[in-house]
PDB file of N, CA and C in Angstrom:
ATOM      1  N   ASN A  50     115.568  98.300 120.466  1.00  0.00           N
ATOM      2  CA  ASN A  50     114.439  97.526 120.916  1.00  0.00           C
ATOM      3  C   ASN A  50     113.176  98.088 120.271  1.00  0.00           C
ATOM      4  N   VAL A  51     112.611  97.368 119.338  1.00  0.00           N
ATOM      5  CA  VAL A  51     111.406  97.801 118.645  1.00  0.00           C
ATOM      6  C   VAL A  51     110.242  96.923 119.097  1.00  0.00           C
ATOM      7  N   PRO A  52     109.174  97.547 119.630  1.00  0.00           N
ATOM      8  CA  PRO A  52     108.038  96.731 120.057  1.00  0.00           C
ATOM      9  C   PRO A  52     107.350  96.077 118.864  1.00  0.00           C
ATOM     10  N   THR A  53     106.844  94.862 119.057  1.00  0.00           N
ATOM     11  CA  THR A  53     106.191  94.154 117.964  1.00  0.00           C
ATOM     12  C   THR A  53     104.750  94.594 117.783  1.00  0.00           C
ATOM     13  N   ARG A  54     104.165  95.230 118.779  1.00  0.00           N
ATOM     14  CA  ARG A  54     102.794  95.718 118.697  1.00  0.00           C
ATOM     15  C   ARG A  54     102.779  97.201 119.030  1.00  0.00           C
ATOM     16  N   TRP A  55     101.885  97.910 118.348  1.00  0.00           N
ATOM     17  CA  TRP A  55     101.694  99.312 118.698  1.00  0.00           C
ATOM     18  C   TRP A  55     100.986  99.382 120.031  1.00  0.00           C
ATOM     19  N   THR A  56     101.321 100.376 120.814  1.00  0.00           N
ATOM     20  CA  THR A  56     100.675 100.542 122.108  1.00  0.00           C
ATOM     21  C   THR A  56      99.973 101.892 122.201  1.00  0.00           C
ATOM     22  N   THR A  57      99.796 102.550 121.053  1.00  0.00           N
ATOM     23  CA  THR A  57      99.165 103.868 121.055  1.00  0.00           C
ATOM     24  C   THR A  57      98.072 103.954 119.997  1.00  0.00           C
ATOM     25  N   VAL A  58      97.227 104.977 120.166  1.00  0.00           N
ATOM     26  CA  VAL A  58      96.232 105.360 119.169  1.00  0.00           C
ATOM     27  C   VAL A  58      96.490 106.829 118.880  1.00  0.00           C
ATOM     28  N   GLU A  59      96.624 107.178 117.616  1.00  0.00           N
ATOM     29  CA  GLU A  59      96.917 108.548 117.214  1.00  0.00           C
ATOM     30  C   GLU A  59      95.625 109.310 116.952  1.00  0.00           C
ATOM     31  N   SER A  60      95.579 110.570 117.375  1.00  0.00           N
ATOM     32  CA  SER A  60      94.447 111.451 117.090  1.00  0.00           C
ATOM     33  C   SER A  60      94.963 112.602 116.242  1.00  0.00           C
ATOM     34  N   ARG A  61      94.256 112.888 115.138  1.00  0.00           N
ATOM     35  CA  ARG A  61      94.691 113.990 114.282  1.00  0.00           C
ATOM     36  C   ARG A  61      93.502 114.622 113.574  1.00  0.00           C
ATOM     37  N   GLY A  62      93.777 115.671 112.861  1.00  0.00           N
ATOM     38  CA  GLY A  62      92.720 116.409 112.187  1.00  0.00           C
ATOM     39  C   GLY A  62      92.373 117.641 113.008  1.00  0.00           C
ATOM     40  N   ALA A  63      91.098 117.941 113.121  1.00  0.00           N
ATOM     41  CA  ALA A  63      90.634 119.140 113.811  1.00  0.00           C
ATOM     42  C   ALA A  63      90.469 118.891 115.309  1.00  0.00           C
ATOM     43  N   VAL A  64      91.595 118.540 115.967  1.00  0.00           N
ATOM     44  CA  VAL A  64      91.621 118.399 117.426  1.00  0.00           C
ATOM     45  C   VAL A  64      92.583 119.443 117.977  1.00  0.00           C
ATOM     46  N   ASN A  65      92.414 119.806 119.233  1.00  0.00           N
ATOM     47  CA  ASN A  65      93.218 120.875 119.819  1.00  0.00           C
ATOM     48  C   ASN A  65      94.693 120.530 119.968  1.00  0.00           C
ATOM     49  N   ALA A  66      95.014 119.285 120.244  1.00  0.00           N
ATOM     50  CA  ALA A  66      96.408 118.882 120.419  1.00  0.00           C
ATOM     51  C   ALA A  66      96.607 117.500 119.802  1.00  0.00           C
ATOM     52  N   PRO A  67      96.847 117.440 118.468  1.00  0.00           N
ATOM     53  CA  PRO A  67      97.060 116.129 117.831  1.00  0.00           C
ATOM     54  C   PRO A  67      98.185 115.373 118.546  1.00  0.00           C
ATOM     55  N   THR A  68      97.915 114.134 118.905  1.00  0.00           N
ATOM     56  CA  THR A  68      98.865 113.381 119.711  1.00  0.00           C
ATOM     57  C   THR A  68      98.629 111.886 119.576  1.00  0.00           C
ATOM     58  N   ALA A  69      99.514 111.108 120.155  1.00  0.00           N
ATOM     59  CA  ALA A  69      99.337 109.660 120.279  1.00  0.00           C
ATOM     60  C   ALA A  69      99.107 109.363 121.751  1.00  0.00           C
ATOM     61  N   VAL A  70      98.088 108.572 122.040  1.00  0.00           N
ATOM     62  CA  VAL A  70      97.689 108.257 123.411  1.00  0.00           C
ATOM     63  C   VAL A  70      97.832 106.759 123.625  1.00  0.00           C
ATOM     64  N   THR A  71      98.276 106.365 124.807  1.00  0.00           N
ATOM     65  CA  THR A  71      98.382 104.952 125.144  1.00  0.00           C
ATOM     66  C   THR A  71      97.010 104.299 125.060  1.00  0.00           C
ATOM     67  N   VAL A  72      96.975 103.090 124.543  1.00  0.00           N
ATOM     68  CA  VAL A  72      95.724 102.365 124.328  1.00  0.00           C
ATOM     69  C   VAL A  72      95.001 102.123 125.648  1.00  0.00           C
ATOM     70  N   ASN A  73      93.706 102.374 125.642  1.00  0.00           N
ATOM     71  CA  ASN A  73      92.819 102.048 126.752  1.00  0.00           C
ATOM     72  C   ASN A  73      91.830 101.044 126.173  1.00  0.00           C
ATOM     73  N   VAL A  74      91.996  99.776 126.485  1.00  0.00           N
ATOM     74  CA  VAL A  74      91.212  98.703 125.881  1.00  0.00           C
ATOM     75  C   VAL A  74      89.717  98.952 126.079  1.00  0.00           C
ATOM     76  N   GLY A  75      88.968  98.892 124.982  1.00  0.00           N
ATOM     77  CA  GLY A  75      87.530  99.065 125.029  1.00  0.00           C
ATOM     78  C   GLY A  75      87.048 100.499 124.924  1.00  0.00           C
ATOM     79  N   ALA A  76      87.955 101.475 124.922  1.00  0.00           N
ATOM     80  CA  ALA A  76      87.555 102.878 124.829  1.00  0.00           C
ATOM     81  C   ALA A  76      87.107 103.204 123.405  1.00  0.00           C
ATOM     82  N   SER A  77      86.077 104.035 123.294  1.00  0.00           N
ATOM     83  CA  SER A  77      85.586 104.425 121.968  1.00  0.00           C
ATOM     84  C   SER A  77      86.437 105.560 121.423  1.00  0.00           C
ATOM     85  N   PHE A  78      86.156 105.951 120.201  1.00  0.00           N
ATOM     86  CA  PHE A  78      86.949 107.006 119.591  1.00  0.00           C
ATOM     87  C   PHE A  78      86.782 108.326 120.335  1.00  0.00           C
ATOM     88  N   ARG A  79      85.661 108.551 121.007  1.00  0.00           N
ATOM     89  CA  ARG A  79      85.435 109.806 121.740  1.00  0.00           C
ATOM     90  C   ARG A  79      86.448 109.968 122.870  1.00  0.00           C
ATOM     91  N   TYR A  80      86.853 108.874 123.492  1.00  0.00           N
ATOM     92  CA  TYR A  80      87.870 108.920 124.540  1.00  0.00           C
ATOM     93  C   TYR A  80      89.167 109.506 123.978  1.00  0.00           C
ATOM     94  N   TYR A  81      89.556 109.047 122.793  1.00  0.00           N
ATOM     95  CA  TYR A  81      90.810 109.504 122.190  1.00  0.00           C
ATOM     96  C   TYR A  81      90.706 110.936 121.674  1.00  0.00           C
ATOM     97  N   VAL A  82      89.523 111.344 121.231  1.00  0.00           N
ATOM     98  CA  VAL A  82      89.329 112.744 120.815  1.00  0.00           C
ATOM     99  C   VAL A  82      89.472 113.647 122.039  1.00  0.00           C
ATOM    100  N   ARG A  83      88.857 113.259 123.142  1.00  0.00           N
ATOM    101  CA  ARG A  83      88.969 114.059 124.375  1.00  0.00           C
ATOM    102  C   ARG A  83      90.411 114.081 124.889  1.00  0.00           C
ATOM    103  N   ALA A  84      91.116 112.971 124.754  1.00  0.00           N
ATOM    104  CA  ALA A  84      92.503 112.905 125.207  1.00  0.00           C
ATOM    105  C   ALA A  84      93.400 113.843 124.394  1.00  0.00           C
ATOM    106  N   ALA A  85      92.966 114.187 123.194  1.00  0.00           N
ATOM    107  CA  ALA A  85      93.725 115.113 122.350  1.00  0.00           C
ATOM    108  C   ALA A  85      93.205 116.543 122.515  1.00  0.00           C
ATOM    109  N   GLY A  86      92.506 116.806 123.599  1.00  0.00           N
ATOM    110  CA  GLY A  86      92.026 118.151 123.869  1.00  0.00           C
ATOM    111  C   GLY A  86      90.657 118.441 123.288  1.00  0.00           C
ATOM    112  N   GLY A  87      90.008 117.444 122.715  1.00  0.00           N
ATOM    113  CA  GLY A  87      88.686 117.636 122.130  1.00  0.00           C
ATOM    114  C   GLY A  87      88.762 118.219 120.731  1.00  0.00           C
ATOM    115  N   ALA A  88      87.614 118.260 120.078  1.00  0.00           N
ATOM    116  CA  ALA A  88      87.547 118.818 118.727  1.00  0.00           C
ATOM    117  C   ALA A  88      87.655 120.339 118.796  1.00  0.00           C
ATOM    118  N   THR A  89      88.251 120.941 117.787  1.00  0.00           N
ATOM    119  CA  THR A  89      88.336 122.394 117.712  1.00  0.00           C
ATOM    120  C   THR A  89      86.961 122.958 117.382  1.00  0.00           C
ATOM    121  N   ALA A  90      86.849 124.284 117.392  1.00  0.00           N
ATOM    122  CA  ALA A  90      85.575 124.936 117.060  1.00  0.00           C
ATOM    123  C   ALA A  90      85.147 124.605 115.635  1.00  0.00           C
ATOM    124  N   SER A  91      86.116 124.359 114.766  1.00  0.00           N
ATOM    125  CA  SER A  91      85.786 124.027 113.375  1.00  0.00           C
ATOM    126  C   SER A  91      85.787 122.523 113.116  1.00  0.00           C
ATOM    127  N   GLY A  92      86.002 121.716 114.159  1.00  0.00           N
ATOM    128  CA  GLY A  92      86.016 120.267 114.011  1.00  0.00           C
ATOM    129  C   GLY A  92      84.603 119.696 114.018  1.00  0.00           C
ATOM    130  N   ASP A  93      84.395 118.648 113.239  1.00  0.00           N
ATOM    131  CA  ASP A  93      83.080 118.009 113.135  1.00  0.00           C
ATOM    132  C   ASP A  93      83.165 116.606 113.723  1.00  0.00           C
ATOM    133  N   GLU A  94      82.959 116.503 115.035  1.00  0.00           N
ATOM    134  CA  GLU A  94      83.097 115.214 115.715  1.00  0.00           C
ATOM    135  C   GLU A  94      82.054 114.204 115.250  1.00  0.00           C
ATOM    136  N   LYS A  95      80.924 114.678 114.742  1.00  0.00           N
ATOM    137  CA  LYS A  95      79.888 113.764 114.251  1.00  0.00           C
ATOM    138  C   LYS A  95      80.345 112.999 113.015  1.00  0.00           C
ATOM    139  N   ARG A  96      81.308 113.548 112.270  1.00  0.00           N
ATOM    140  CA  ARG A  96      81.815 112.883 111.072  1.00  0.00           C
ATOM    141  C   ARG A  96      83.178 112.244 111.296  1.00  0.00           C
ATOM    142  N   ALA A  97      83.588 112.113 112.552  1.00  0.00           N
ATOM    143  CA  ALA A  97      84.884 111.513 112.863  1.00  0.00           C
ATOM    144  C   ALA A  97      84.895 110.047 112.448  1.00  0.00           C
ATOM    145  N   TYR A  98      86.073 109.543 112.135  1.00  0.00           N
ATOM    146  CA  TYR A  98      86.221 108.151 111.725  1.00  0.00           C
ATOM    147  C   TYR A  98      87.537 107.595 112.236  1.00  0.00           C
ATOM    148  N   VAL A  99      87.665 106.274 112.162  1.00  0.00           N
ATOM    149  CA  VAL A  99      88.846 105.578 112.660  1.00  0.00           C
ATOM    150  C   VAL A  99      89.489 104.817 111.509  1.00  0.00           C
ATOM    151  N   ILE A 100      90.796 104.966 111.356  1.00  0.00           N
ATOM    152  CA  ILE A 100      91.566 104.162 110.404  1.00  0.00           C
ATOM    153  C   ILE A 100      92.246 103.077 111.227  1.00  0.00           C
ATOM    154  N   GLN A 101      91.773 101.854 111.078  1.00  0.00           N
ATOM    155  CA  GLN A 101      92.321 100.735 111.849  1.00  0.00           C
ATOM    156  C   GLN A 101      93.715 100.379 111.317  1.00  0.00           C
ATOM    157  N   PRO A 102      94.533  99.674 112.090  1.00  0.00           N
ATOM    158  CA  PRO A 102      95.895  99.336 111.658  1.00  0.00           C
ATOM    159  C   PRO A 102      95.952  98.524 110.366  1.00  0.00           C
ATOM    160  N   ASN A 103      94.890  97.781 110.047  1.00  0.00           N
ATOM    161  CA  ASN A 103      94.886  97.000 108.812  1.00  0.00           C
ATOM    162  C   ASN A 103      94.436  97.830 107.600  1.00  0.00           C
ATOM    163  N   GLY A 104      94.147  99.133 107.814  1.00  0.00           N
ATOM    164  CA  GLY A 104      93.761 100.025 106.720  1.00  0.00           C
ATOM    165  C   GLY A 104      92.266 100.214 106.573  1.00  0.00           C
ATOM    166  N   LYS A 105      91.472  99.452 107.301  1.00  0.00           N
ATOM    167  CA  LYS A 105      90.019  99.573 107.215  1.00  0.00           C
ATOM    168  C   LYS A 105      89.574 100.879 107.871  1.00  0.00           C
ATOM    169  N   ILE A 106      88.660 101.587 107.198  1.00  0.00           N
ATOM    170  CA  ILE A 106      88.134 102.836 107.731  1.00  0.00           C
ATOM    171  C   ILE A 106      86.746 102.575 108.287  1.00  0.00           C
ATOM    172  N   GLU A 107      86.541 102.945 109.548  1.00  0.00           N
ATOM    173  CA  GLU A 107      85.257 102.731 110.211  1.00  0.00           C
ATOM    174  C   GLU A 107      84.691 104.086 110.633  1.00  0.00           C
ATOM    175  N   ALA A 108      83.468 104.379 110.193  1.00  0.00           N
ATOM    176  CA  ALA A 108      82.803 105.630 110.539  1.00  0.00           C
ATOM    177  C   ALA A 108      81.712 105.369 111.562  1.00  0.00           C
ATOM    178  N   ARG A 109      81.224 106.444 112.162  1.00  0.00           N
ATOM    179  CA  ARG A 109      80.098 106.323 113.090  1.00  0.00           C
ATOM    180  C   ARG A 109      78.861 105.929 112.295  1.00  0.00           C
ATOM    181  N   GLU A 110      77.981 105.154 112.927  1.00  0.00           N
ATOM    182  CA  GLU A 110      76.736 104.736 112.289  1.00  0.00           C
ATOM    183  C   GLU A 110      75.569 105.241 113.111  1.00  0.00           C
ATOM    184  N   ARG A 111      74.572 105.786 112.445  1.00  0.00           N
ATOM    185  CA  ARG A 111      73.338 106.193 113.121  1.00  0.00           C
ATOM    186  C   ARG A 111      72.339 105.059 113.023  1.00  0.00           C
ATOM    187  N   VAL A 112      71.683 104.738 114.139  1.00  0.00           N
ATOM    188  CA  VAL A 112      70.673 103.689 114.177  1.00  0.00           C
ATOM    189  C   VAL A 112      69.357 104.346 114.576  1.00  0.00           C
ATOM    190  N   LEU A 113      68.390 104.306 113.680  1.00  0.00           N
ATOM    191  CA  LEU A 113      67.067 104.877 113.927  1.00  0.00           C
ATOM    192  C   LEU A 113      67.119 106.373 114.269  1.00  0.00           C
ATOM    193  N   TRP A 114      68.105 107.087 113.797  1.00  0.00           N
ATOM    194  CA  TRP A 114      68.279 108.524 114.003  1.00  0.00           C
ATOM    195  C   TRP A 114      68.376 108.917 115.467  1.00  0.00           C
ATOM    196  N   ILE A 115      68.475 107.938 116.347  1.00  0.00           N
ATOM    197  CA  ILE A 115      68.524 108.226 117.783  1.00  0.00           C
ATOM    198  C   ILE A 115      69.882 107.836 118.362  1.00  0.00           C
ATOM    199  N   PHE A 116      70.302 106.620 118.082  1.00  0.00           N
ATOM    200  CA  PHE A 116      71.527 106.090 118.661  1.00  0.00           C
ATOM    201  C   PHE A 116      72.664 106.144 117.641  1.00  0.00           C
ATOM    202  N   ALA A 117      73.864 106.263 118.160  1.00  0.00           N
ATOM    203  CA  ALA A 117      75.046 106.228 117.301  1.00  0.00           C
ATOM    204  C   ALA A 117      75.947 105.090 117.756  1.00  0.00           C
ATOM    205  N   ARG A 118      76.388 104.271 116.814  1.00  0.00           N
ATOM    206  CA  ARG A 118      77.386 103.239 117.105  1.00  0.00           C
ATOM    207  C   ARG A 118      78.745 103.839 116.789  1.00  0.00           C
ATOM    208  N   ASN A 119      79.579 103.890 117.789  1.00  0.00           N
ATOM    209  CA  ASN A 119      80.905 104.461 117.614  1.00  0.00           C
ATOM    210  C   ASN A 119      81.926 103.355 117.400  1.00  0.00           C
ATOM    211  N   PRO A 120      82.843 103.536 116.457  1.00  0.00           N
ATOM    212  CA  PRO A 120      83.875 102.516 116.252  1.00  0.00           C
ATOM    213  C   PRO A 120      84.833 102.464 117.440  1.00  0.00           C
ATOM    214  N   THR A 121      85.402 101.312 117.664  1.00  0.00           N
ATOM    215  CA  THR A 121      86.380 101.121 118.734  1.00  0.00           C
ATOM    216  C   THR A 121      87.765 101.009 118.116  1.00  0.00           C
ATOM    217  N   PRO A 122      88.639 101.996 118.348  1.00  0.00           N
ATOM    218  CA  PRO A 122      89.998 101.923 117.799  1.00  0.00           C
ATOM    219  C   PRO A 122      90.802 100.803 118.439  1.00  0.00           C
ATOM    220  N   ARG A 123      91.564 100.110 117.614  1.00  0.00           N
ATOM    221  CA  ARG A 123      92.464  99.069 118.117  1.00  0.00           C
ATOM    222  C   ARG A 123      93.869  99.651 118.232  1.00  0.00           C
ATOM    223  N   GLN A 124      94.764  98.868 118.791  1.00  0.00           N
ATOM    224  CA  GLN A 124      96.151  99.309 118.938  1.00  0.00           C
ATOM    225  C   GLN A 124      96.723  99.676 117.577  1.00  0.00           C
ATOM    226  N   GLY A 125      97.305 100.868 117.466  1.00  0.00           N
ATOM    227  CA  GLY A 125      97.904 101.326 116.220  1.00  0.00           C
ATOM    228  C   GLY A 125      96.943 102.061 115.310  1.00  0.00           C
ATOM    229  N   ALA A 126      95.699 102.283 115.748  1.00  0.00           N
ATOM    230  CA  ALA A 126      94.705 102.968 114.921  1.00  0.00           C
ATOM    231  C   ALA A 126      94.933 104.479 114.932  1.00  0.00           C
ATOM    232  N   THR A 127      94.268 105.156 113.998  1.00  0.00           N
ATOM    233  CA  THR A 127      94.298 106.613 113.917  1.00  0.00           C
ATOM    234  C   THR A 127      92.874 107.129 113.930  1.00  0.00           C
ATOM    235  N   VAL A 128      92.588 108.056 114.841  1.00  0.00           N
ATOM    236  CA  VAL A 128      91.279 108.697 114.927  1.00  0.00           C
ATOM    237  C   VAL A 128      91.387 110.039 114.212  1.00  0.00           C
ATOM    238  N   VAL A 129      90.487 110.280 113.252  1.00  0.00           N
ATOM    239  CA  VAL A 129      90.538 111.509 112.465  1.00  0.00           C
ATOM    240  C   VAL A 129      89.244 112.291 112.672  1.00  0.00           C
ATOM    241  N   VAL A 130      89.386 113.573 113.020  1.00  0.00           N
ATOM    242  CA  VAL A 130      88.245 114.473 113.133  1.00  0.00           C
ATOM    243  C   VAL A 130      88.350 115.472 111.962  1.00  0.00           C
ATOM    244  N   PRO A 131      87.419 115.423 111.011  1.00  0.00           N
ATOM    245  CA  PRO A 131      87.501 116.341 109.871  1.00  0.00           C
ATOM    246  C   PRO A 131      87.031 117.739 110.227  1.00  0.00           C
ATOM    247  N   GLU A 132      87.398 118.697 109.375  1.00  0.00           N
ATOM    248  CA  GLU A 132      86.920 120.075 109.516  1.00  0.00           C
ATOM    249  C   GLU A 132      85.449 120.139 109.147  1.00  0.00           C
ATOM    250  N   ARG A 133      84.702 121.003 109.821  1.00  0.00           N
ATOM    251  CA  ARG A 133      83.298 121.209 109.499  1.00  0.00           C
ATOM    252  C   ARG A 133      83.202 121.982 108.187  1.00  0.00           C
ATOM    253  N   THR A 134      82.317 121.555 107.315  1.00  0.00           N
ATOM    254  CA  THR A 134      82.142 122.242 106.039  1.00  0.00           C
ATOM    255  C   THR A 134      80.910 123.123 106.100  1.00  0.00           C
ATOM    256  N   GLU A 135      80.982 124.254 105.440  1.00  0.00           N
ATOM    257  CA  GLU A 135      79.836 125.164 105.362  1.00  0.00           C
ATOM    258  C   GLU A 135      78.942 124.698 104.238  1.00  0.00           C
ATOM    259  N   SER A 136      77.647 124.586 104.520  1.00  0.00           N
ATOM    260  CA  SER A 136      76.729 124.165 103.461  1.00  0.00           C
ATOM    261  C   SER A 136      75.558 125.108 103.352  1.00  0.00           C
TER     262      SER A 136
END
């Protein structure tokens, strides 16, 4: 029995416990990062992005340097938290 739709969102990269979490409709990527134990000390949550099931990559957007628009992962998406780089 193979489901026709994905029912999870995967979290990977610099998170404490990379995992797949059951979809919570309308939840932002931060929900899924927290569900994976949050970002590690070397994780850069500000640069996190979502790979949607159709392959489209959506990053966070800053609006007027004050607000951030966070992407909303769909069923079957992958949330990636990159490592922080030293500059």
